Amino acid sequence: MAELRITKLPNIYNREIAYITLYEESDIRQLALYDALILDYTDATGCLKLLRQCRSSFIGSIYLIPIFIYSIEKNIDPKVESMSDGIISSLQVEGIITKIDKLKSRQANLTTVDSDTPDIRIMTKIMRYLYTREIKLQPIVDPHSSLGYSYPILSEHYNNGNISDMFRLTDDLINREFFKPKFVDRLHLCSNCYSSFINYRETCPKCGSGDLVTENLIHHFVCAYVGPEHDFHSGDYLVCPKCNRMLRHIGVDYDKPSLVYTCRNCLNTFQEPNMEAFCFSCQKHNPVETLIDKQIYSFELTPIGEETALHGFGKEIKEELDLPGFITFTTFNIFLKYEIERAKNNNRLSSAGSLILSLADADRHKLGVGYSKLVTEIADFMKNATTSTDILSFINNNTFLIISPDSEPARLHNVLENIRQSLLKLLLSSLPNIHINLIIKAIPISGYKSHNEIIGELIML
Ligand SMILES: [Zn+2]
Ligand SMILES: [Zn+2]
Ligand SMILES: [Zn+2]
């Protein structure tokens, strides 16, 4: 079997860095042994192929491996660039060592997870890639994709015409609030195959033919006659067929209010043609109103997304219950960011806190549907025990979050402690056989901690 041509780059950092110059079909698992790869771009096709192989793997140590592209020319395929960790024009390890170390240390934070379904595997993988790189998932314009855009790495799993599955996955990531979408473009896609390689054309409403000729309609102001332009032709002049007057100045004597179509197939004349969208990918004739209207977004990992990237879906934060007076986690984050800004600018102190319900799986099981009722009761209790300026959210099916503006952490801690004591009494009398632990936290919202860090502290058990 042929082999990749690999040169180990000597360095004083104790890192195994492979410089690959010749691409042959080979087992890429051997690459997991290295700390980073540098791919030579002289053979651009071979380079892209190996890069794709690595990034579409499901083995963490392969798809997450730092990969740099070595090229002295500037013209790099955007796809190659988007899947790499940078383009370098020198083989000096010094230039990339900091980045390699950073990626490695973020990678070390990831815990091993089991992924049961293919969707979860792809989601975990993408989120881990974004987390280790600290980047957004940014679509690139891609004329080779029938969509017109491709997402680095993600699209590698959906290049067999199953684009709708990819959208289902990204919608799912948005709905679970792992991804925060940001508008990039709006597409109109074939309803059959999700291609955006489409020709829009006017067709005859009678026979459906696209073989149409168009002509201006002329409206003669003086006599109000309206007719197709050829009716007005008289030698080099325009003469009104109704009143026989000569038309001289457009805008003064006459105007051209619209077009009239004539079908060369059935000779039908009409003003409102049908619009059709012909798909070059699957040859479907789509009525335009049936095209799929799809937004293309860039995606940013949310704090829940980061948490899930780190620890997998077991700790997934869910918002199953709709509690009155409670806001969604997304809105909660917006308020939190706002409070952080306020703390920075005005030097005011606000606090954030959490109350986490912790109970054994067996007890949770015993409660069954009663659990939702319990959560709703606690939510009611919290709402009554806090002030109207406090902001409340419920996540992860076990965590109440609170922002208490202009309030010291000590005060918030007291409030939460009182709630905790009362709830424990209440639970002891209403559910004597269930052991529920209530964990409370109150921390300051200063200008120094990001909302991610604050949420991280609040949801950690
Ligand atoms: Zn026709
Ligand atoms: Zn006239
Ligand atoms: Zn199509």
Coordinates of C-alpha atoms and ligand atoms in Angstrom, one line a residue:
M1 CA 0.0 0.0 0.0
A2 CA 1.3 3.4 -0.9
E3 CA 2.1 5.8 1.9
L4 CA 1.9 9.5 2.6
R5 CA 5.2 11.2 2.5
I6 CA 5.7 12.5 6.0
T7 CA 8.6 14.5 7.3
K8 CA 8.8 15.1 11.1
L9 CA 9.7 18.7 11.7
P10 CA 12.3 18.9 14.5
N11 CA 11.4 21.4 17.2
I12 CA 12.4 22.3 20.8
Y13 CA 8.7 22.2 22.0
N14 CA 8.5 18.5 22.3
R15 CA 5.7 18.4 19.7
E16 CA 5.3 15.9 16.9
I17 CA 4.6 17.9 13.8
A18 CA 4.2 16.1 10.5
Y19 CA 4.9 17.9 7.2
I20 CA 3.1 16.0 4.4
T21 CA 4.3 16.5 0.8
L22 CA 3.0 13.5 -1.1
Y23 CA -0.6 12.3 -0.9
E24 CA -1.4 8.7 -1.5
E25 CA -4.4 6.7 -0.4
S26 CA -3.5 5.5 3.0
D27 CA -4.8 4.8 6.5
I28 CA -5.2 8.2 8.2
R29 CA -5.5 6.8 11.6
Q30 CA -1.7 6.9 11.8
L31 CA -2.0 10.7 11.8
A32 CA -3.7 10.7 15.2
L33 CA -0.1 10.2 16.6
Y34 CA 0.9 13.7 15.7
D35 CA 0.3 17.0 17.5
A36 CA -0.2 18.8 14.3
L37 CA -0.1 18.4 10.5
I38 CA 1.3 20.7 7.9
L39 CA 0.0 19.9 4.4
D40 CA 1.9 21.0 1.4
Y41 CA -0.3 22.8 -1.1
T42 CA 1.8 22.0 -4.2
D43 CA -0.6 19.2 -5.0
A44 CA -3.8 21.1 -4.2
T45 CA -6.1 18.2 -5.0
G46 CA -4.3 15.7 -2.9
C47 CA -4.1 18.3 -0.1
L48 CA -7.9 18.9 -0.2
K49 CA -8.6 15.2 -0.3
L50 CA -6.5 14.4 2.8
L51 CA -7.9 17.5 4.6
R52 CA -11.5 16.2 3.9
Q53 CA -10.6 12.7 5.0
C54 CA -9.3 14.0 8.3
R55 CA -12.1 16.5 9.0
S56 CA -14.9 14.0 8.0
S57 CA -13.6 11.4 10.4
F58 CA -15.5 10.7 13.6
I59 CA -12.4 10.0 15.6
G60 CA -11.8 13.0 17.9
S61 CA -8.0 12.9 17.7
I62 CA -8.2 13.0 13.9
Y63 CA -11.0 15.5 13.1
L64 CA -9.7 17.9 15.8
I65 CA -6.0 17.7 14.9
P66 CA -4.5 21.1 14.1
I67 CA -3.9 21.3 10.4
F68 CA -2.0 24.0 8.7
I69 CA -1.6 24.5 4.9
Y70 CA 1.9 25.3 3.7
S71 CA 1.9 27.5 0.5
I72 CA 3.9 30.3 -0.7
E73 CA 1.3 31.4 -3.3
K74 CA -1.7 33.3 -2.2
N75 CA -4.5 31.5 -4.2
I76 CA -5.8 28.9 -1.8
D77 CA -9.1 27.1 -2.4
P78 CA -11.5 28.7 0.1
K79 CA -12.7 25.3 1.0
V80 CA -9.2 24.3 2.0
E81 CA -8.7 27.4 4.0
S82 CA -12.0 27.0 5.8
M83 CA -11.2 23.5 7.0
S84 CA -7.7 24.3 8.0
D85 CA -6.3 26.1 11.1
G86 CA -4.4 28.6 9.0
I87 CA -2.2 29.1 5.9
I88 CA 1.5 29.4 6.5
S89 CA 4.3 30.4 4.2
S90 CA 7.1 29.2 6.4
L91 CA 7.9 25.8 7.9
Q92 CA 9.2 27.4 11.1
V93 CA 7.4 25.7 14.0
E94 CA 7.7 28.9 16.1
G95 CA 5.0 30.5 14.1
I96 CA 2.3 27.9 14.9
I97 CA 3.3 26.5 18.2
T98 CA 1.1 28.9 20.3
K99 CA -1.9 28.0 18.2
I100 CA -1.2 24.2 18.5
D101 CA -0.8 24.5 22.3
K102 CA -4.0 26.4 22.6
L103 CA -6.0 23.9 20.5
K104 CA -4.5 21.0 22.4
S105 CA -5.3 22.6 25.8
R106 CA -8.9 23.2 24.8
Q107 CA -9.1 19.7 23.4
A108 CA -8.0 18.4 26.7
N109 CA -11.1 19.9 28.4
L110 CA -13.4 17.6 26.4
T111 CA -14.7 14.6 28.2
T112 CA -15.3 11.3 26.5
V113 CA -18.9 10.9 25.4
D114 CA -21.0 8.2 23.9
S115 CA -22.9 9.3 20.8
D116 CA -25.9 7.0 20.2
T117 CA -27.3 8.4 17.0
P118 CA -25.6 9.6 13.8
D119 CA -27.2 13.1 14.3
I120 CA -25.7 13.4 17.8
R121 CA -22.3 12.3 16.5
I122 CA -22.3 15.0 13.9
M123 CA -23.6 17.6 16.3
T124 CA -21.1 16.7 19.0
K125 CA -18.3 16.8 16.4
I126 CA -19.2 20.2 14.9
M127 CA -19.7 21.7 18.4
R128 CA -16.3 20.3 19.5
Y129 CA -14.6 21.7 16.5
L130 CA -16.1 25.1 17.1
Y131 CA -15.3 25.0 20.8
T132 CA -11.6 24.1 20.3
R133 CA -11.2 26.7 17.6
E134 CA -13.2 29.3 19.3
I135 CA -14.8 30.1 16.0
K136 CA -18.2 30.5 14.4
L137 CA -19.5 28.1 11.8
Q138 CA -19.3 30.4 8.8
P139 CA -20.8 29.3 5.4
I140 CA -18.6 29.9 2.4
V141 CA -19.8 30.6 -1.2
D142 CA -19.3 27.3 -3.0
P143 CA -20.2 27.1 -6.7
H144 CA -19.5 23.3 -6.6
S145 CA -22.3 22.8 -4.1
S146 CA -25.9 22.6 -5.4
L147 CA -26.8 24.8 -2.5
G148 CA -24.4 27.5 -3.5
Y149 CA -23.0 27.5 0.0
S150 CA -21.1 25.0 2.1
Y151 CA -20.3 24.8 5.7
P152 CA -16.8 23.7 6.6
I153 CA -16.8 20.2 7.9
L154 CA -20.6 20.0 8.4
S155 CA -21.2 19.9 4.6
E156 CA -18.7 17.0 4.3
H157 CA -21.4 14.8 5.9
Y158 CA -24.1 15.9 3.6
N159 CA -22.7 16.0 0.1
N160 CA -24.7 13.1 -1.3
G161 CA -27.8 15.2 -2.0
N162 CA -29.2 14.9 1.6
I163 CA -29.1 18.7 2.1
S164 CA -32.5 18.6 3.8
D165 CA -31.1 16.4 6.5
M166 CA -28.4 19.0 7.1
F167 CA -31.0 21.8 7.5
R168 CA -32.9 19.5 9.9
L169 CA -29.8 19.2 11.9
T170 CA -28.9 22.9 12.0
D171 CA -32.6 23.7 12.9
D172 CA -32.4 21.2 15.7
L173 CA -29.2 22.8 16.9
I174 CA -30.9 26.2 16.9
N175 CA -34.0 24.9 18.6
R176 CA -32.0 23.2 21.3
E177 CA -30.2 26.6 21.7
F178 CA -26.8 25.1 21.1
F179 CA -26.3 27.4 18.1
K180 CA -27.1 31.1 17.8
P181 CA -27.9 31.9 14.2
K182 CA -26.9 35.0 12.4
F183 CA -28.4 35.8 9.0
V184 CA -26.1 35.5 6.0
D185 CA -28.4 35.0 2.9
R186 CA -31.8 33.9 1.9
L187 CA -32.2 31.1 -0.7
H188 CA -35.0 29.8 -2.8
L189 CA -34.5 26.1 -3.3
C190 CA -35.9 23.4 -5.5
S191 CA -38.7 21.7 -3.6
N192 CA -37.5 18.3 -4.8
C193 CA -33.8 18.4 -4.2
Y194 CA -32.8 21.6 -2.3
S195 CA -30.7 22.8 -5.2
S196 CA -30.3 26.6 -5.7
F197 CA -29.1 26.1 -9.3
I198 CA -32.4 27.3 -10.7
N199 CA -33.6 29.2 -13.8
Y200 CA -36.5 31.5 -13.3
R201 CA -38.6 31.9 -16.5
E202 CA -42.0 33.2 -17.6
T203 CA -44.3 30.7 -19.1
C204 CA -47.6 30.8 -21.0
P205 CA -50.5 30.4 -18.5
K206 CA -52.4 28.4 -21.2
C207 CA -50.0 25.9 -22.6
G208 CA -47.0 26.2 -20.2
S209 CA -44.5 26.9 -23.0
G210 CA -41.5 29.2 -22.3
D211 CA -41.3 30.3 -25.9
L212 CA -42.7 33.8 -25.4
V213 CA -42.1 37.1 -27.1
T214 CA -42.7 40.3 -25.2
E215 CA -43.8 43.7 -26.4
N216 CA -44.5 47.0 -24.8
L217 CA -48.0 48.1 -24.3
I218 CA -48.5 51.8 -25.3
H219 CA -51.0 54.0 -23.6
H220 CA -52.0 57.1 -25.7
F221 CA -52.9 59.8 -23.2
V222 CA -55.2 62.0 -25.4
C223 CA -57.6 59.3 -26.4
A224 CA -56.8 56.7 -23.6
Y225 CA -56.2 53.9 -26.1
V226 CA -54.0 51.1 -24.9
G227 CA -52.6 48.5 -27.3
P228 CA -49.4 46.6 -28.2
E229 CA -46.6 48.6 -29.7
H230 CA -46.8 47.0 -33.2
D231 CA -50.3 48.4 -33.6
F232 CA -48.8 51.9 -33.4
H233 CA -46.0 51.3 -36.0
S234 CA -46.4 53.4 -39.1
G235 CA -43.1 53.6 -41.0
D236 CA -40.6 55.3 -38.7
Y237 CA -43.3 56.9 -36.7
L238 CA -45.7 55.9 -34.0
V239 CA -49.3 56.6 -34.9
C240 CA -52.3 55.9 -32.7
P241 CA -54.6 53.3 -34.4
K242 CA -57.7 54.8 -32.7
C243 CA -57.4 58.5 -33.2
N244 CA -54.7 58.6 -35.9
R245 CA -52.6 61.2 -34.1
M246 CA -48.8 61.0 -34.1
L247 CA -47.1 60.0 -30.9
R248 CA -44.0 62.1 -30.3
H249 CA -42.8 62.3 -26.7
I250 CA -42.9 59.5 -24.2
G251 CA -44.1 60.8 -20.9
V252 CA -45.9 63.7 -22.7
D253 CA -48.0 62.0 -25.4
Y254 CA -47.9 58.5 -24.2
D255 CA -46.3 56.0 -21.9
K256 CA -45.5 52.3 -21.8
P257 CA -47.3 51.0 -18.7
S258 CA -46.4 47.3 -19.0
L259 CA -45.4 44.4 -21.2
V260 CA -47.7 42.1 -23.2
Y261 CA -46.6 38.5 -23.9
T262 CA -47.4 36.4 -26.9
C263 CA -46.9 32.6 -26.7
R264 CA -45.3 31.4 -30.0
N265 CA -46.5 27.9 -29.2
C266 CA -50.3 28.6 -28.9
L267 CA -50.5 32.3 -29.9
N268 CA -52.1 33.2 -26.6
T269 CA -51.6 36.9 -25.7
F270 CA -51.5 37.8 -22.0
Q271 CA -50.1 40.2 -19.5
E272 CA -49.5 38.0 -16.5
P273 CA -47.2 35.1 -17.3
N274 CA -46.7 32.2 -14.9
M275 CA -43.3 32.2 -13.2
E276 CA -41.6 28.9 -13.2
A277 CA -38.3 27.8 -11.6
F278 CA -36.5 25.1 -13.5
C279 CA -34.1 23.1 -11.4
F280 CA -30.8 22.3 -13.2
S281 CA -30.0 19.6 -10.7
C282 CA -33.1 17.4 -10.9
Q283 CA -34.9 19.0 -13.8
K284 CA -38.0 19.7 -11.9
H285 CA -40.3 22.5 -13.1
N286 CA -41.2 24.2 -9.8
P287 CA -44.0 26.8 -9.6
V288 CA -42.1 29.6 -7.8
E289 CA -44.5 29.6 -4.9
T290 CA -43.5 26.0 -4.1
L291 CA -39.8 26.8 -3.8
I292 CA -38.3 26.3 -0.3
D293 CA -37.5 29.6 1.3
K294 CA -34.4 28.9 3.4
Q295 CA -32.1 31.2 5.3
I296 CA -28.5 30.6 5.4
Y297 CA -26.9 31.5 8.8
S298 CA -23.6 31.6 10.4
F299 CA -23.7 29.8 13.8
E300 CA -22.1 30.7 17.1
L301 CA -21.9 28.3 20.0
T302 CA -24.1 29.3 22.9
P303 CA -23.1 28.7 26.5
I304 CA -25.4 25.6 26.4
G305 CA -23.7 24.6 23.2
E306 CA -20.3 24.9 24.8
E307 CA -21.4 22.9 27.8
T308 CA -22.7 20.2 25.5
A309 CA -19.5 20.3 23.4
L310 CA -17.5 19.7 26.5
H311 CA -19.6 17.1 28.2
G312 CA -21.9 15.6 25.6
F313 CA -25.6 15.4 25.5
G314 CA -26.1 13.8 28.8
K315 CA -26.0 17.2 30.4
E316 CA -28.0 18.8 27.7
I317 CA -30.0 21.8 28.9
K318 CA -33.6 21.5 28.0
E319 CA -36.5 23.9 28.3
E320 CA -39.4 21.6 28.3
L321 CA -41.7 23.4 30.6
D322 CA -43.3 26.7 29.8
L323 CA -43.4 28.5 33.1
P324 CA -45.4 31.7 33.4
G325 CA -43.2 34.7 34.4
F326 CA -40.1 32.8 33.3
I327 CA -38.1 33.8 30.2
T328 CA -36.3 31.6 27.7
F329 CA -32.6 30.9 28.2
T330 CA -31.8 33.0 25.1
T331 CA -33.5 36.0 26.5
F332 CA -31.9 35.4 29.8
N333 CA -28.5 35.5 28.2
I334 CA -29.4 38.8 26.5
F335 CA -30.3 40.3 29.9
L336 CA -27.2 38.9 31.4
K337 CA -25.0 40.4 28.7
Y338 CA -26.8 43.7 29.2
E339 CA -26.1 43.5 33.0
I340 CA -22.4 42.8 32.3
E341 CA -22.3 45.9 30.1
R342 CA -24.0 48.0 32.7
A343 CA -21.6 46.7 35.4
K344 CA -18.7 47.7 33.1
N345 CA -20.0 51.2 32.3
N346 CA -21.6 52.3 35.6
N347 CA -19.7 50.4 38.1
R348 CA -22.9 49.0 39.6
L349 CA -23.2 45.7 41.2
S350 CA -25.8 43.2 40.2
S351 CA -26.0 39.5 41.0
A352 CA -26.9 36.2 39.3
G353 CA -27.9 33.1 41.1
S354 CA -29.2 29.6 40.6
L355 CA -31.2 27.0 42.4
I356 CA -30.6 23.5 41.2
L357 CA -32.9 20.6 42.0
S358 CA -30.9 17.5 42.5
L359 CA -32.5 14.1 43.1
A360 CA -31.5 10.5 42.4
D361 CA -32.7 9.0 39.2
A362 CA -34.8 6.5 41.1
D363 CA -36.6 9.3 42.9
R364 CA -37.1 11.1 39.7
H365 CA -38.5 8.0 38.2
K366 CA -40.8 7.5 41.2
L367 CA -42.2 11.0 40.7
G368 CA -43.0 10.4 37.0
V369 CA -45.2 13.2 35.6
G370 CA -45.4 14.6 39.1
Y371 CA -42.0 16.1 38.5
S372 CA -43.3 18.7 36.1
K373 CA -45.9 19.6 38.7
L374 CA -43.2 19.9 41.3
V375 CA -41.2 22.2 39.1
T376 CA -44.2 24.4 38.4
E377 CA -44.9 24.7 42.1
I378 CA -41.3 25.7 42.9
A379 CA -41.4 28.1 40.0
D380 CA -44.5 29.8 41.4
F381 CA -42.9 29.9 44.8
M382 CA -39.8 31.5 43.4
K383 CA -41.7 34.1 41.5
N384 CA -43.6 35.1 44.7
A385 CA -40.4 35.2 46.8
T386 CA -38.5 37.4 44.4
T387 CA -39.1 41.0 43.3
S388 CA -40.6 42.2 40.0
T389 CA -37.2 43.4 38.8
D390 CA -35.7 40.0 39.2
I391 CA -35.3 38.0 35.9
L392 CA -36.0 34.3 36.0
S393 CA -35.4 31.4 33.7
F394 CA -35.6 27.6 34.0
I395 CA -33.2 25.4 32.1
N396 CA -31.9 21.9 31.9
N397 CA -35.1 20.6 33.5
N398 CA -33.6 21.2 36.9
T399 CA -32.0 24.6 37.2
F400 CA -33.7 27.9 38.1
L401 CA -31.6 31.0 37.0
I402 CA -32.0 34.4 38.4
I403 CA -30.6 37.8 37.6
S404 CA -31.1 40.3 40.4
P405 CA -30.3 43.8 39.2
D406 CA -28.6 46.3 41.6
S407 CA -28.4 43.7 44.3
E408 CA -25.4 42.4 46.2
P409 CA -24.6 38.7 46.0
A410 CA -25.0 38.4 49.7
R411 CA -28.6 39.7 49.5
L412 CA -29.4 37.4 46.6
H413 CA -27.9 34.5 48.5
N414 CA -30.2 35.3 51.5
V415 CA -33.2 35.4 49.3
L416 CA -32.3 32.0 47.7
E417 CA -31.4 30.5 51.1
N418 CA -34.9 31.5 52.4
I419 CA -36.5 30.0 49.4
R420 CA -34.5 26.9 49.9
Q421 CA -35.5 26.5 53.5
S422 CA -39.2 27.0 52.8
L423 CA -39.1 24.6 49.9
L424 CA -37.4 21.9 51.9
K425 CA -40.1 22.2 54.6
L426 CA -42.8 22.1 51.9
L427 CA -41.2 19.1 50.1
L428 CA -40.7 17.2 53.4
S429 CA -44.5 17.4 54.1
S430 CA -45.8 16.9 50.6
L431 CA -43.2 14.3 49.3
P432 CA -41.9 12.7 52.4
N433 CA -40.4 9.6 50.5
I434 CA -38.5 11.6 48.0
H435 CA -35.1 13.0 48.8
I436 CA -34.5 16.3 47.0
N437 CA -31.4 18.3 47.4
L438 CA -31.5 22.0 46.6
I439 CA -28.3 23.7 45.7
I440 CA -28.1 27.5 45.6
K441 CA -25.5 29.9 44.3
A442 CA -25.2 33.6 44.1
I443 CA -22.3 35.4 42.3
P444 CA -21.6 39.0 41.4
I445 CA -22.2 40.2 37.8
S446 CA -19.0 42.2 37.3
G447 CA -17.6 43.6 34.1
Y448 CA -14.8 41.0 34.3
K449 CA -16.6 37.8 33.7
S450 CA -18.2 36.9 30.4
H451 CA -21.8 35.6 30.3
N452 CA -20.4 32.2 29.4
E453 CA -18.3 32.1 32.5
I454 CA -21.2 33.2 34.7
I455 CA -23.6 30.7 33.3
G456 CA -20.9 28.0 33.6
E457 CA -20.5 28.7 37.3
L458 CA -24.2 28.8 37.9
I459 CA -25.1 25.5 36.3
M460 CA -22.1 23.5 37.6
L461 CA -23.2 21.1 40.3
Ligands
ZN1 ZN -49.1 29.0 -25.0
ZN2 ZN -55.1 58.0 -29.7
ZN3 ZN -34.2 20.0 -8.0

